[in-house]
mmCIF file of C-alpha atoms in Angstrom:
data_model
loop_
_atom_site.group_PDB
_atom_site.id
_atom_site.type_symbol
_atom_site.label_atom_id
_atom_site.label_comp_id
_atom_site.label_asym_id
_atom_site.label_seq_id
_atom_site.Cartn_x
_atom_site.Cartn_y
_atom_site.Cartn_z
ATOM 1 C CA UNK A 1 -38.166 -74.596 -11.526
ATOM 2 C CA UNK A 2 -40.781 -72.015 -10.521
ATOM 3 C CA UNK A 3 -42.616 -72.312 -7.424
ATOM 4 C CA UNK A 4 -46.496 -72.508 -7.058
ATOM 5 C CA UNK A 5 -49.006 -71.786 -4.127
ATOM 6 C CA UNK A 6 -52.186 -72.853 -4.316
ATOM 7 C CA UNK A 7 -55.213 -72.741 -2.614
ATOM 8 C CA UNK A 8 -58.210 -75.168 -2.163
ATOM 9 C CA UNK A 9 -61.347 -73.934 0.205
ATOM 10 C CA UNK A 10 -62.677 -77.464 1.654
ATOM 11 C CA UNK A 11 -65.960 -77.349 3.694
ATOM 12 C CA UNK A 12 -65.529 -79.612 6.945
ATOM 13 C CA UNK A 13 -61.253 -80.332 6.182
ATOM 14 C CA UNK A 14 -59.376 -81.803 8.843
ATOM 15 C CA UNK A 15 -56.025 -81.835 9.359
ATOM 16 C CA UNK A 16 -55.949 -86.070 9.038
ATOM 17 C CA UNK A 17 -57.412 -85.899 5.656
ATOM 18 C CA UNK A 18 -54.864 -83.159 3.762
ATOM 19 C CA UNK A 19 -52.209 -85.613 5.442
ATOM 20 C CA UNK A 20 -53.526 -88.262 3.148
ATOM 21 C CA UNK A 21 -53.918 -86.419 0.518
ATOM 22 C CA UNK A 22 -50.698 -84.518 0.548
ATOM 23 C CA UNK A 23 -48.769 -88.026 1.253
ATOM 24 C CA UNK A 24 -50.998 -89.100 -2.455
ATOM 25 C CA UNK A 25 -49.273 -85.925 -4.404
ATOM 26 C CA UNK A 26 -46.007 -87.209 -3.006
ATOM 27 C CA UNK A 27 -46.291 -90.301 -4.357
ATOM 28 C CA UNK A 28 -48.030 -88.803 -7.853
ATOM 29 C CA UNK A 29 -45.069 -85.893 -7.800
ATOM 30 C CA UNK A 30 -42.639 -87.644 -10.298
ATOM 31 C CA UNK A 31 -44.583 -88.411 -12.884
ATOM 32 C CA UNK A 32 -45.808 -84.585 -13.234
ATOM 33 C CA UNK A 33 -42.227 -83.301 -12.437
ATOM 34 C CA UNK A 34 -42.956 -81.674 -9.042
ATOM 35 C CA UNK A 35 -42.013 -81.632 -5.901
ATOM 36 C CA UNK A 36 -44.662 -81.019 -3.077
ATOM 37 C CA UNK A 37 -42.402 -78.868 -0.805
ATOM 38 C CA UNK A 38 -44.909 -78.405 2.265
ATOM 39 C CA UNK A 39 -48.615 -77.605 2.906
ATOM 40 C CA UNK A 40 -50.887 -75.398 5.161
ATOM 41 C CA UNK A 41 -54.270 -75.996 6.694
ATOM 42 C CA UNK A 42 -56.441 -73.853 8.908
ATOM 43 C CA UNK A 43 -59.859 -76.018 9.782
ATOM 44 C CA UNK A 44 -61.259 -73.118 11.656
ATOM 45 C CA UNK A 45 -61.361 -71.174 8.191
ATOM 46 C CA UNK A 46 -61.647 -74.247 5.864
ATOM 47 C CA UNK A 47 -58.865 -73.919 3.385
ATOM 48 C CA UNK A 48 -55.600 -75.392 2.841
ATOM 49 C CA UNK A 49 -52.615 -74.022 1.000
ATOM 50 C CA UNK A 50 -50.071 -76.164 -0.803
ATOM 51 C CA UNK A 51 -46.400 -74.918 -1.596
ATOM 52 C CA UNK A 52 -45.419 -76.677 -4.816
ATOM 53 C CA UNK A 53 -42.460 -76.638 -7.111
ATOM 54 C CA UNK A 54 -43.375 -77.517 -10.803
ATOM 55 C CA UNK A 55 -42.898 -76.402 -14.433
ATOM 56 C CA UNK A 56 -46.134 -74.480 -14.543
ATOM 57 C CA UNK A 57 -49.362 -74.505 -12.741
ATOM 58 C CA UNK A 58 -51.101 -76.917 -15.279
ATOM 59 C CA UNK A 59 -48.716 -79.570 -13.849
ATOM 60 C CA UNK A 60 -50.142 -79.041 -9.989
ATOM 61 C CA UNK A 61 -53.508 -78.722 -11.154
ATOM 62 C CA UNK A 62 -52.992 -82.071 -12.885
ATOM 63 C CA UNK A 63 -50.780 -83.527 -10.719
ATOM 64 C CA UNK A 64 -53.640 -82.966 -7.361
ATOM 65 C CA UNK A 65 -56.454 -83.902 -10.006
ATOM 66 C CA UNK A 66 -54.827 -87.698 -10.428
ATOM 67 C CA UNK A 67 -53.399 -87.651 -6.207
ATOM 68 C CA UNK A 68 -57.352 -87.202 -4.994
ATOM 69 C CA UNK A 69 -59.186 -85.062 -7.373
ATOM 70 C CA UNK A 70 -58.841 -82.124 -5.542
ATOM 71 C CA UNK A 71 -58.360 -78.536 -7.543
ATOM 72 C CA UNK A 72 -57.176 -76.072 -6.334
ATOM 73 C CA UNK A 73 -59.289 -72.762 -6.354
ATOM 74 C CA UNK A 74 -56.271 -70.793 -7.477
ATOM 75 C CA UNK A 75 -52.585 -70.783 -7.990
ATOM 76 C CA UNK A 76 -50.071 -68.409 -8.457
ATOM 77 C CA UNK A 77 -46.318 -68.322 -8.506
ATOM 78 C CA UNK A 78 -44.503 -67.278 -5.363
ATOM 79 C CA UNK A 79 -41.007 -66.397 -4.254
ATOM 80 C CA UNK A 80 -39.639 -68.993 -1.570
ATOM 81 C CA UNK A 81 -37.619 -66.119 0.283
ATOM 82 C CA UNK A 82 -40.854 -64.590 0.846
ATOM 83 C CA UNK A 83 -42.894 -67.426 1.712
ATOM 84 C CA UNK A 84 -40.138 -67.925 4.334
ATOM 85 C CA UNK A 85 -40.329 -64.467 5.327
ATOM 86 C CA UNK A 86 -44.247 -64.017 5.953
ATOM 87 C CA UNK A 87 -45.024 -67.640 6.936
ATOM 88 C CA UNK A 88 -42.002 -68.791 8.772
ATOM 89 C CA UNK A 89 -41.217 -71.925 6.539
ATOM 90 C CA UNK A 90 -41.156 -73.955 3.060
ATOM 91 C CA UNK A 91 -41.017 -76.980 4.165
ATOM 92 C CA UNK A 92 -43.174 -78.763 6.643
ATOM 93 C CA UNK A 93 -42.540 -78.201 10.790
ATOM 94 C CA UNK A 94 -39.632 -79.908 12.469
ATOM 95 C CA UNK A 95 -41.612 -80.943 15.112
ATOM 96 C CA UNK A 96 -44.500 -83.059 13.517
ATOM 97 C CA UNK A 97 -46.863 -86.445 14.605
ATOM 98 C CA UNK A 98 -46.519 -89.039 12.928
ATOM 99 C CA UNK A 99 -49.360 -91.512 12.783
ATOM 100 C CA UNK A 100 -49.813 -95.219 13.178
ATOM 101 C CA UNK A 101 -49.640 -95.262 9.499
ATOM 102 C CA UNK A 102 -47.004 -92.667 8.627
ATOM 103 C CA UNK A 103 -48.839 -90.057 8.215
ATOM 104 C CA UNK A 104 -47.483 -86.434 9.181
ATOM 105 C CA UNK A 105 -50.751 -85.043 10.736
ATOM 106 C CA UNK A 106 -50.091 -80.818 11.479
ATOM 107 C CA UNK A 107 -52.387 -78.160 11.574
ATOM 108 C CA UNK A 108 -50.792 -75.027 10.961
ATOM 109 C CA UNK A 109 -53.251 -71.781 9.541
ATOM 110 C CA UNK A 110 -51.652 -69.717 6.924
ATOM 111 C CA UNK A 111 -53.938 -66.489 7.796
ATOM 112 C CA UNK A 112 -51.389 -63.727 9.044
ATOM 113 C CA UNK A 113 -51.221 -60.307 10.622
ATOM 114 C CA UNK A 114 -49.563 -57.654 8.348
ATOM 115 C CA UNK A 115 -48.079 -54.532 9.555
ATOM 116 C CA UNK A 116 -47.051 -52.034 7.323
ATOM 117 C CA UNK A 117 -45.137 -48.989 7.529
ATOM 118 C CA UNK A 118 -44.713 -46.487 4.877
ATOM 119 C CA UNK A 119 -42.569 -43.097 4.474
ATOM 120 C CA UNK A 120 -42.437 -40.408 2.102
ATOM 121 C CA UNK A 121 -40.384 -40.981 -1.687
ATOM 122 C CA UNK A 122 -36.585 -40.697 0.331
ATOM 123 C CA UNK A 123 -35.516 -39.114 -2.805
ATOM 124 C CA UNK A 124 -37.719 -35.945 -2.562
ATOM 125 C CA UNK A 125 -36.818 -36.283 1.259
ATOM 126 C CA UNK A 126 -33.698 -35.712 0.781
ATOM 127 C CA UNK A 127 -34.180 -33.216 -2.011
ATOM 128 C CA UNK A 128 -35.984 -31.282 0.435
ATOM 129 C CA UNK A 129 -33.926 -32.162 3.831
ATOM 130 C CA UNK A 130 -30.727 -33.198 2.838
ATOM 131 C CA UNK A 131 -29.393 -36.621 2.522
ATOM 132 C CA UNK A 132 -27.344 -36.430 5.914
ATOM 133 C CA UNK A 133 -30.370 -35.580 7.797
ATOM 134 C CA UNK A 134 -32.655 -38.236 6.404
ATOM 135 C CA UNK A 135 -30.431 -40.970 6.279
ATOM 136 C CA UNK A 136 -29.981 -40.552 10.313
ATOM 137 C CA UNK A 137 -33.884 -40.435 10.167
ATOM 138 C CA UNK A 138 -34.432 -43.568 7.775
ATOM 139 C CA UNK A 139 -31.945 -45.531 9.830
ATOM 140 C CA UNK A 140 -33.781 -44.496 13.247
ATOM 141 C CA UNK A 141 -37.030 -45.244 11.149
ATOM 142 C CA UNK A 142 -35.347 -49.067 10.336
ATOM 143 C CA UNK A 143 -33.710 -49.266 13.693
ATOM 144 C CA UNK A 144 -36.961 -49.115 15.626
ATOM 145 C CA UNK A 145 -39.433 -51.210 13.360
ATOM 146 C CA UNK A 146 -36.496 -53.971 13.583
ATOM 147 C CA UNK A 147 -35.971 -53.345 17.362
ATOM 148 C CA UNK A 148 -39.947 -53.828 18.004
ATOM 149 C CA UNK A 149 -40.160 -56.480 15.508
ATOM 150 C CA UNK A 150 -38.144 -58.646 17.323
ATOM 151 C CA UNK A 151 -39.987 -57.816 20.672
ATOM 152 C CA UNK A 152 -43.147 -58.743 20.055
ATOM 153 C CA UNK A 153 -42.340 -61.612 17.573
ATOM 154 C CA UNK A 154 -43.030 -60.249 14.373
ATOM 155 C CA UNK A 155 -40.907 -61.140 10.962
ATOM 156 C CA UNK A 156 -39.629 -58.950 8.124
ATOM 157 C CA UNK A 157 -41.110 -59.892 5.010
ATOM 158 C CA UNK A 158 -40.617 -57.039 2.621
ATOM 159 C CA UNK A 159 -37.680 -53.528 2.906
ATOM 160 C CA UNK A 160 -38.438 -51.243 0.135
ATOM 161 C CA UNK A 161 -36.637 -48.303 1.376
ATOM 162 C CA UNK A 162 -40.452 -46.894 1.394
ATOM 163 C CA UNK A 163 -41.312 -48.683 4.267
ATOM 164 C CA UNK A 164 -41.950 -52.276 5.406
ATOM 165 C CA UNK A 165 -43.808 -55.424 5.731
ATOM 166 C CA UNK A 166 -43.758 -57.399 8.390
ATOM 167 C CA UNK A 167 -45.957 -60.581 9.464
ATOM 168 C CA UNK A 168 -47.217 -61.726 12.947
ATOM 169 C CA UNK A 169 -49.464 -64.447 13.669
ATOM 170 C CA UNK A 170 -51.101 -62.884 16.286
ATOM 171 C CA UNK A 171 -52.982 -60.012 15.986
ATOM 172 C CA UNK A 172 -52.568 -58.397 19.252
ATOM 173 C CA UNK A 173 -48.363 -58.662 18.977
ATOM 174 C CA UNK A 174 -49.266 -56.652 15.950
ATOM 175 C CA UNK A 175 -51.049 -53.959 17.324
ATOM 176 C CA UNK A 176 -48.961 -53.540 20.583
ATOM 177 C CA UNK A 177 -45.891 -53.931 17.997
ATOM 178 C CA UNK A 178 -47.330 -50.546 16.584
ATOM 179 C CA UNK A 179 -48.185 -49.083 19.408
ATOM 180 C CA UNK A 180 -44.387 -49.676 20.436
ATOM 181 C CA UNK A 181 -42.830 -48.143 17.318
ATOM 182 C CA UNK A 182 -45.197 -45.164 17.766
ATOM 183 C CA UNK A 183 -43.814 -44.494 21.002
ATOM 184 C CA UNK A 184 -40.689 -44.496 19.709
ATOM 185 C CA UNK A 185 -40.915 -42.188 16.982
ATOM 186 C CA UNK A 186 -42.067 -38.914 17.926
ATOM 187 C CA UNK A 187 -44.052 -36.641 16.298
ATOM 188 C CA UNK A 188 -41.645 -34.322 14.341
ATOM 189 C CA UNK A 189 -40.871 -37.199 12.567
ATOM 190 C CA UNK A 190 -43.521 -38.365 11.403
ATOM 191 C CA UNK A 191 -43.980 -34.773 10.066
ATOM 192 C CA UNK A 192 -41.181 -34.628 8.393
ATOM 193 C CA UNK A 193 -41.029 -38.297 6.751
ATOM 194 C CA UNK A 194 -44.612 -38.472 6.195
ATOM 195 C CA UNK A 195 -44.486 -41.698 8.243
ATOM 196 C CA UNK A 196 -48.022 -43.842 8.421
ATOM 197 C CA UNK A 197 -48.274 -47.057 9.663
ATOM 198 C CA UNK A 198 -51.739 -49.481 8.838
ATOM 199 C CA UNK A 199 -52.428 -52.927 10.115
ATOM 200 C CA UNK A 200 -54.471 -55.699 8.404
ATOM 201 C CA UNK A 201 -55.164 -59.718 8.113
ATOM 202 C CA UNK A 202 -55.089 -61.799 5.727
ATOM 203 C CA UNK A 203 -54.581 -65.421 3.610
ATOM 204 C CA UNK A 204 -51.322 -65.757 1.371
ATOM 205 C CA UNK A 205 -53.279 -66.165 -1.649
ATOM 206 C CA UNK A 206 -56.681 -64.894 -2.676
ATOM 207 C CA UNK A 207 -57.768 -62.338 -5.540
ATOM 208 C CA UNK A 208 -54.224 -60.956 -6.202
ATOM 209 C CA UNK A 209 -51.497 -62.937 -8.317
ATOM 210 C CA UNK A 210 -49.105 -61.483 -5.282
ATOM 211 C CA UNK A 211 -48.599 -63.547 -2.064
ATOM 212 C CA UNK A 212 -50.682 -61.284 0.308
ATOM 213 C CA UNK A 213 -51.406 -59.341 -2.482
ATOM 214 C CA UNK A 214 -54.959 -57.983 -1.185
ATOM 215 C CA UNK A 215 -53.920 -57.643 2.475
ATOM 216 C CA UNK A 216 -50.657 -55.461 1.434
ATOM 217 C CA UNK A 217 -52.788 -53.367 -1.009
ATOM 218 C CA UNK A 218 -55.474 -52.775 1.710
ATOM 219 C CA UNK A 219 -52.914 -51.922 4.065
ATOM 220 C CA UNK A 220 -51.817 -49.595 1.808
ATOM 221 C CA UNK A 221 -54.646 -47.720 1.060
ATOM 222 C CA UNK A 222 -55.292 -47.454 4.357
ATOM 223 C CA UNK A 223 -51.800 -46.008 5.108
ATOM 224 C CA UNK A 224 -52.379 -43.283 1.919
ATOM 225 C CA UNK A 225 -55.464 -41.826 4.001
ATOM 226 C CA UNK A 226 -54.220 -42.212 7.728
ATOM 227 C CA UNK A 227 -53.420 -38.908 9.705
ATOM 228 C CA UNK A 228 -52.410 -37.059 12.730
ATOM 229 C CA UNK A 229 -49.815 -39.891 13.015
ATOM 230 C CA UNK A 230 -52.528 -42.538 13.957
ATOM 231 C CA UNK A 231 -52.206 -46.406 13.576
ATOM 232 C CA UNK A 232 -54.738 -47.794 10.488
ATOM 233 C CA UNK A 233 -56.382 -50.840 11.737
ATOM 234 C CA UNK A 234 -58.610 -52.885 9.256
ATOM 235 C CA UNK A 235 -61.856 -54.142 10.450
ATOM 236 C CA UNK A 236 -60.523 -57.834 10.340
ATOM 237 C CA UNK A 237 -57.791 -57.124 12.550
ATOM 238 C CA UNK A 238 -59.883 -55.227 15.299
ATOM 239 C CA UNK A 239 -61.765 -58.478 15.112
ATOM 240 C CA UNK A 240 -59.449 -60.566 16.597
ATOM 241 C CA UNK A 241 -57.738 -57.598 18.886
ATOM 242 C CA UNK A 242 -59.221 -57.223 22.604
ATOM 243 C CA UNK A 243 -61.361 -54.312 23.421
ATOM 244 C CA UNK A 244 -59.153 -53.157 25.848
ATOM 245 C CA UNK A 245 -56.491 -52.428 23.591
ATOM 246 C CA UNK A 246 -58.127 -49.582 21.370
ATOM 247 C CA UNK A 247 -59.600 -48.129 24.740
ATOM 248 C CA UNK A 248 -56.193 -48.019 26.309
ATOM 249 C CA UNK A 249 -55.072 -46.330 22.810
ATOM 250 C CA UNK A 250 -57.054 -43.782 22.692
ATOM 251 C CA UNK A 251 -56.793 -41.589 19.494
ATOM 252 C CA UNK A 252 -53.821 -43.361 18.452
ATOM 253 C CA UNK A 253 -55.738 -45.749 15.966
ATOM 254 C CA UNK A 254 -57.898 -44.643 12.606
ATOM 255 C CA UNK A 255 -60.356 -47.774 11.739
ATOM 256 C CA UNK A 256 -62.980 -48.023 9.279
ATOM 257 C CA UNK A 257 -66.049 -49.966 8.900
ATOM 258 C CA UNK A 258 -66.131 -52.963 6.707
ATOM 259 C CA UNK A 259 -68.544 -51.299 4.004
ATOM 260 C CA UNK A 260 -66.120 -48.266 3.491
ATOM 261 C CA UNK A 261 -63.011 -50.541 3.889
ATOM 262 C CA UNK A 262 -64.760 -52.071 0.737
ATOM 263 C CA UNK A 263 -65.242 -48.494 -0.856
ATOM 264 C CA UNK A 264 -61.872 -47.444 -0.724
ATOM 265 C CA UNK A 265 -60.507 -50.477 -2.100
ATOM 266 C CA UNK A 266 -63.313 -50.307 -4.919
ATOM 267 C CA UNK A 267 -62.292 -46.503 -5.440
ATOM 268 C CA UNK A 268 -58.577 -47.525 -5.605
ATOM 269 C CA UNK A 269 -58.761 -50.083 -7.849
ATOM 270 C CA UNK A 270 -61.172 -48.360 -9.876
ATOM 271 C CA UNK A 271 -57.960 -45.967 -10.533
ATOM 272 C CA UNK A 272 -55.309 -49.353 -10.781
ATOM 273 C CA UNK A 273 -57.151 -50.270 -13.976
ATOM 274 C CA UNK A 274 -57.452 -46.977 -15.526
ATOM 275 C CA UNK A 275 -54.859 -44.786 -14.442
ATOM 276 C CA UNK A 276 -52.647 -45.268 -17.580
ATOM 277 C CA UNK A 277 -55.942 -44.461 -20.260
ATOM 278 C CA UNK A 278 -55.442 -40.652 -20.801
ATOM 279 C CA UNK A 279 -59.215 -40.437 -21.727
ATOM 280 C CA UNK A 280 -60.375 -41.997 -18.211
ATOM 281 C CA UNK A 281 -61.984 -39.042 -16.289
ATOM 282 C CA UNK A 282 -64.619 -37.867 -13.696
ATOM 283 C CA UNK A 283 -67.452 -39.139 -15.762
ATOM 284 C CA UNK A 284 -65.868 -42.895 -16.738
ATOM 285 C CA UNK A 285 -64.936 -42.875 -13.002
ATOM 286 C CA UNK A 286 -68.622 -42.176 -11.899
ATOM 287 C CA UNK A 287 -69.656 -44.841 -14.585
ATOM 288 C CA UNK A 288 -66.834 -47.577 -13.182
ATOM 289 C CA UNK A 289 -67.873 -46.783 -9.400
ATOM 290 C CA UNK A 290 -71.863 -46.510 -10.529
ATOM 291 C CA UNK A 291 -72.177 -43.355 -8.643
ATOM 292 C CA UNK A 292 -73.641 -40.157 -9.693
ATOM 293 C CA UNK A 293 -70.891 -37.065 -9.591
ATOM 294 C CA UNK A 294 -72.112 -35.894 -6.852
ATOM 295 C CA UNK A 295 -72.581 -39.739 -4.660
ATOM 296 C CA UNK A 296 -68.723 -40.000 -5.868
ATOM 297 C CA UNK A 297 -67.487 -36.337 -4.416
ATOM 298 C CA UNK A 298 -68.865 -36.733 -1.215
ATOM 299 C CA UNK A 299 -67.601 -40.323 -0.440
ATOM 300 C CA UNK A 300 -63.944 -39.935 -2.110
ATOM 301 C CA UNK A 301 -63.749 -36.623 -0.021
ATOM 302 C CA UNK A 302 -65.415 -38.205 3.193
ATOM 303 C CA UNK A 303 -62.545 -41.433 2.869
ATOM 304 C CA UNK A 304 -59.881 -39.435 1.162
ATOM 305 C CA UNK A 305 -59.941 -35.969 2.035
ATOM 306 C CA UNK A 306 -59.722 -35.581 -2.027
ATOM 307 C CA UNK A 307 -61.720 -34.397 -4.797
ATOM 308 C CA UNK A 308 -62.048 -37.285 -7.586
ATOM 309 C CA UNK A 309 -60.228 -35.534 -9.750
ATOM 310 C CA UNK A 310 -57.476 -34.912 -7.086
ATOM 311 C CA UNK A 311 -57.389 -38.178 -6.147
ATOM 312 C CA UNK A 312 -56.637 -38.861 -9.891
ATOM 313 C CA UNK A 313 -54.076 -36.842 -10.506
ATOM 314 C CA UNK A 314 -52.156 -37.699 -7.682
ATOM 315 C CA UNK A 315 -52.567 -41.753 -8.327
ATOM 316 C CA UNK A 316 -51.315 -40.780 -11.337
ATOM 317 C CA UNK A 317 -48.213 -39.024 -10.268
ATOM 318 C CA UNK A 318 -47.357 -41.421 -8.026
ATOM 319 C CA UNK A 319 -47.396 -44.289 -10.923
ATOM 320 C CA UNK A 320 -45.097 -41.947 -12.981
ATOM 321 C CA UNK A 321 -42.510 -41.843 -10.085
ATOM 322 C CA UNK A 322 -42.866 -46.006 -9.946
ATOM 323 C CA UNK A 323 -42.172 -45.836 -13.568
ATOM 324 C CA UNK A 324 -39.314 -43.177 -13.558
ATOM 325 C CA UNK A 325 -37.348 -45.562 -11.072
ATOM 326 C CA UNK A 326 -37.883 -48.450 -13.069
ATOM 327 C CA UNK A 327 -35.713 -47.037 -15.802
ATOM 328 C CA UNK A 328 -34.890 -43.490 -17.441
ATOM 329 C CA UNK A 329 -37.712 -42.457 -19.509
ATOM 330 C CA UNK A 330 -38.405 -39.219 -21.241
ATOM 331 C CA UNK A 331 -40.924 -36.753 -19.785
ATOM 332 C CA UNK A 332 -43.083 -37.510 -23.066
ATOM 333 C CA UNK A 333 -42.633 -41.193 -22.561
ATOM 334 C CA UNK A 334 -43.994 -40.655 -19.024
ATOM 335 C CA UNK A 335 -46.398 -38.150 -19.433
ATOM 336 C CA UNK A 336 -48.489 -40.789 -21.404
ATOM 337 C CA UNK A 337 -47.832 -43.968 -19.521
ATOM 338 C CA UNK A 338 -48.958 -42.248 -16.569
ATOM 339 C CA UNK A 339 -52.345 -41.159 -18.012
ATOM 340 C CA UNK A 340 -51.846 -37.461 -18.371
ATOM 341 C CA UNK A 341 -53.184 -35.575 -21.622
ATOM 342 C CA UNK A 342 -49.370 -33.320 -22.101
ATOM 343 C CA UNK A 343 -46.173 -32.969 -20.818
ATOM 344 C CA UNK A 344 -46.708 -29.091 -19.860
ATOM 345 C CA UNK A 345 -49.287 -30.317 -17.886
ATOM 346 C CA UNK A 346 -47.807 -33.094 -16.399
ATOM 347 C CA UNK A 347 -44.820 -31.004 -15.290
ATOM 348 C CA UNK A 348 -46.889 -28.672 -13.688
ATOM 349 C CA UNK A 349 -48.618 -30.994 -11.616
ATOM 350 C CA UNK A 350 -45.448 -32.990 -11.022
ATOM 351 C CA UNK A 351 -43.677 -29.601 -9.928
ATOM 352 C CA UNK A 352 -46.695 -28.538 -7.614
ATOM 353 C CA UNK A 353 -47.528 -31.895 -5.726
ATOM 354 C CA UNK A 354 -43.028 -32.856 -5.620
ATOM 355 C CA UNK A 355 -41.657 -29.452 -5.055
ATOM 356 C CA UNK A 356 -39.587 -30.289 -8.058
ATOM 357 C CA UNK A 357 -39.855 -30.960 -11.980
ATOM 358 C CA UNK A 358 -39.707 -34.099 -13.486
ATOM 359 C CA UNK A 359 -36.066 -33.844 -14.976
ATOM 360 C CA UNK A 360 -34.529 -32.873 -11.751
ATOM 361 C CA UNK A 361 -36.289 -35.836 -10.039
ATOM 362 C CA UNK A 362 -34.678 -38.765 -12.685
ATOM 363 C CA UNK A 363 -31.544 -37.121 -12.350
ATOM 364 C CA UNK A 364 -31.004 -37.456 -8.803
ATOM 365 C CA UNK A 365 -32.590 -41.589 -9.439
ATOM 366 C CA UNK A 366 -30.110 -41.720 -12.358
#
């Protein structure tokens, strides 16, 4: 059966009370075919998290509605090798109290510390480079995240070949994790593998239908307009990290403010919902953002470094690369998924940004 997380934001919980409640979905679990796997509550940040198995969400929202009547907020469905790999477990602590009355009282936040680290396509890398040449740099790349990782108690959630995701509890492991692999990869190859590396925080489930959907796609964003081979540190993260760790940095870390961390994720996601309608342009994007032309130039160039329209077009051809790996479709077939107006056109912007045309790139995926 699929498995669900949900999420329900209590004013005032404590960790006694989801006890109770979570030992009343255990005894209501049968009779909705589920099986309440394990649960996690933070009473600092008043929300609890409940890892389910069940044959669709109606069945949890039903089955917690008859326990103790209390919905969840959301739910979506999750992978339990992931859950594992960001949170550490599925199932509920080994070491536990137990009550007078049998209760298994734990307090144990969900709220994590992602790092992620992102490279250049490795198949225009080793277009350009040569695949002997990056594959010694991808497995130094690998070698050192996992090396540091392990130091400073962080866990591999996510290998893409792109980059990774990793998950700490503790925000300052996180940052001196970073600070680590920096120092171990110098400077030429960053340069060479475009290499970025952003840090945020964040709850397993909130607007995204992804576990740590928002937190990775922050991170990300972050990591698209990161340079000089700096660390991207959200706002939420230098939060909870000591002062004395960014002035011991230096200029190794890029952070923003909260109101433009907001921007940038209103700007990208302005583009996520659009990017595939070939008549979205400058002016729709002015109307979505409810900016003038001019309001949207300056701040996509003052966060960015890129025109609107740049920023476009390059969204753009980076969702046409996403959906030439996903299988082999023809240049037309792409040129109009991806938003562009022709295939002439789209070649020549695919040729100019890649350093090589479209064809020549699904051959060397295919």
């Amino acid at each position: 059966m699929p498995i669900y997380m949900d999420i329900h934001i209590v004013p005032g919980v404590k960790a006694r009370d989801v006890a109770e409640a979570h030992r009343k979905d255990i005894l209501a679990q049968e009779e909705h075919e589920c099986k309440c796997m394990t649960y996690w509550i933070d009473e600092e940040r008043e929300n609890i998290f409940c890892l389910i198995e069940a044959p669709c969400k109606d069945a949890v929202e039903e089955m917690h509605s008859k326990a103790h009547g209390l919905i969840p907020n959301k739910i979506i469905e999750v992978n339990a090798t992931l859950v594992q790999s960001f949170l550490g477990r599925i199932y509920d602590p080994a070491e536990t109290e137990i009550s007078d009355d049998g209760l298994k009282i734990f307090s144990d936040p969900s709220f994590r510390i992602l790092l992620v680290t992102k490279i250049t396509d490795p198949v225009l890398l080793q277009y350009k480079f040569g695949t002997e040449k990056i594959n010694e740099l991808l497995n130094r790349h690998n070698n050192v995240v996992r090396k540091n990782l392990a130091l400073y108690g962080g866990r591999e959630a996510e290998h893409r070949g792109t980059g990774f995701i990793t998950s700490f509890a503790s925000a300052s492991k996180a940052v001196s994790c970073a600070l680590a692999i920096q120092k171990d990869l110098p400077g030429m190859y960053a340069d060479i593998t475009g290499f970025k590396i952003a840090i945020n925080a964040g709850e397993p489930v909130t607007k995204s239908d992804k576990l740590f959907g928002d937190t990775i796609q922050l991170a990300g964003y972050m990591c698209t307009i990161v340079k000089n081979f700096r660390i991207a540190v959200a706002s939420a993260v230098k939060e909870l990290v000591s002062k004395d760790h960014f002035q011991n940095g230096g200029n190794n870390f890029f952070t923003l403010s909260p109101q433009d961390e907001a921007l940038l994720e209103s700007l990208f996601n302005k583009l996520e919902e659009n990017w595939q309608d070939t008549d979205f342009d400058i002016t729709d994007y002015c109307q979505a953002m409810t900016m003038s032309k001019s309001q949207l130039y300056r701040k996509t160039i003052a966060l960015t470094g890129l025109s609107p329209n740049l920023l476009l077009k390059e969204f753009r051809l980076e969702k046409a690369k996403e959906l030439m790996k996903k299988q082999r479709y023809t240049i037309s077939q792409i040129t109009f998924d991806s938003g562009f107006t022709s295939p002439s056109y789209f070649t020549k912007c695919f040729k100019k940004k890649y350093g090589l045309l479209p064809m020549t790139y699904l051959d060397l995926l295919h």
